[in-house]
Each structure stands twice: as C-alpha cells, then as structure tokens.
C-alpha cells in the first residue's frame, strides 16, 4: 500500500525474458496489470 514500484536496487532478466525487480532480498515480477508475483531470496 503506497509502494512505489519505480524504486528498486537491481533487476534480473531470466532465460524466458521475464524481468524481476529487487529491493534487497525481495523481488517482484509483473504478470499483467492485475497480477504481481512477489518472492523472497
């Protein structure tokens, strides 16, 4: 809530061309306008 997606520490593009945006140990990937995958490394 009130998270600003334009700020991130680094990004990773996987072999399928999907971009993961990282903020330290948390990452997210946009599937569509309505869905976002959030992972912790």
mmCIF file of N, CA and C in Angstrom, residues 12-18:
data_model
loop_
_atom_site.group_PDB
_atom_site.id
_atom_site.type_symbol
_atom_site.label_atom_id
_atom_site.label_comp_id
_atom_site.label_asym_id
_atom_site.label_seq_id
_atom_site.Cartn_x
_atom_site.Cartn_y
_atom_site.Cartn_z
ATOM 1 N N UNK A 12 16.804 -8.478 -12.579
ATOM 2 C CA UNK A 12 17.317 -9.713 -13.182
ATOM 3 C C UNK A 12 16.356 -10.122 -14.289
ATOM 4 N N UNK A 13 16.889 -10.463 -15.461
ATOM 5 C CA UNK A 13 16.076 -10.969 -16.562
ATOM 6 C C UNK A 13 16.382 -12.460 -16.693
ATOM 7 N N UNK A 14 15.343 -13.293 -16.545
ATOM 8 C CA UNK A 14 15.568 -14.744 -16.587
ATOM 9 C C UNK A 14 15.652 -15.239 -18.027
ATOM 10 N N UNK A 15 15.822 -16.539 -18.212
ATOM 11 C CA UNK A 15 16.008 -17.118 -19.543
ATOM 12 C C UNK A 15 14.766 -17.006 -20.424
ATOM 13 N N UNK A 16 13.602 -16.797 -19.819
ATOM 14 C CA UNK A 16 12.362 -16.637 -20.586
ATOM 15 C C UNK A 16 12.062 -15.174 -20.907
ATOM 16 N N UNK A 17 12.965 -14.275 -20.496
ATOM 17 C CA UNK A 17 12.796 -12.856 -20.797
ATOM 18 C C UNK A 17 11.958 -12.094 -19.788
ATOM 19 N N UNK A 18 11.610 -12.727 -18.675
ATOM 20 C CA UNK A 18 10.834 -12.062 -17.625
ATOM 21 C C UNK A 18 11.771 -11.262 -16.730
#
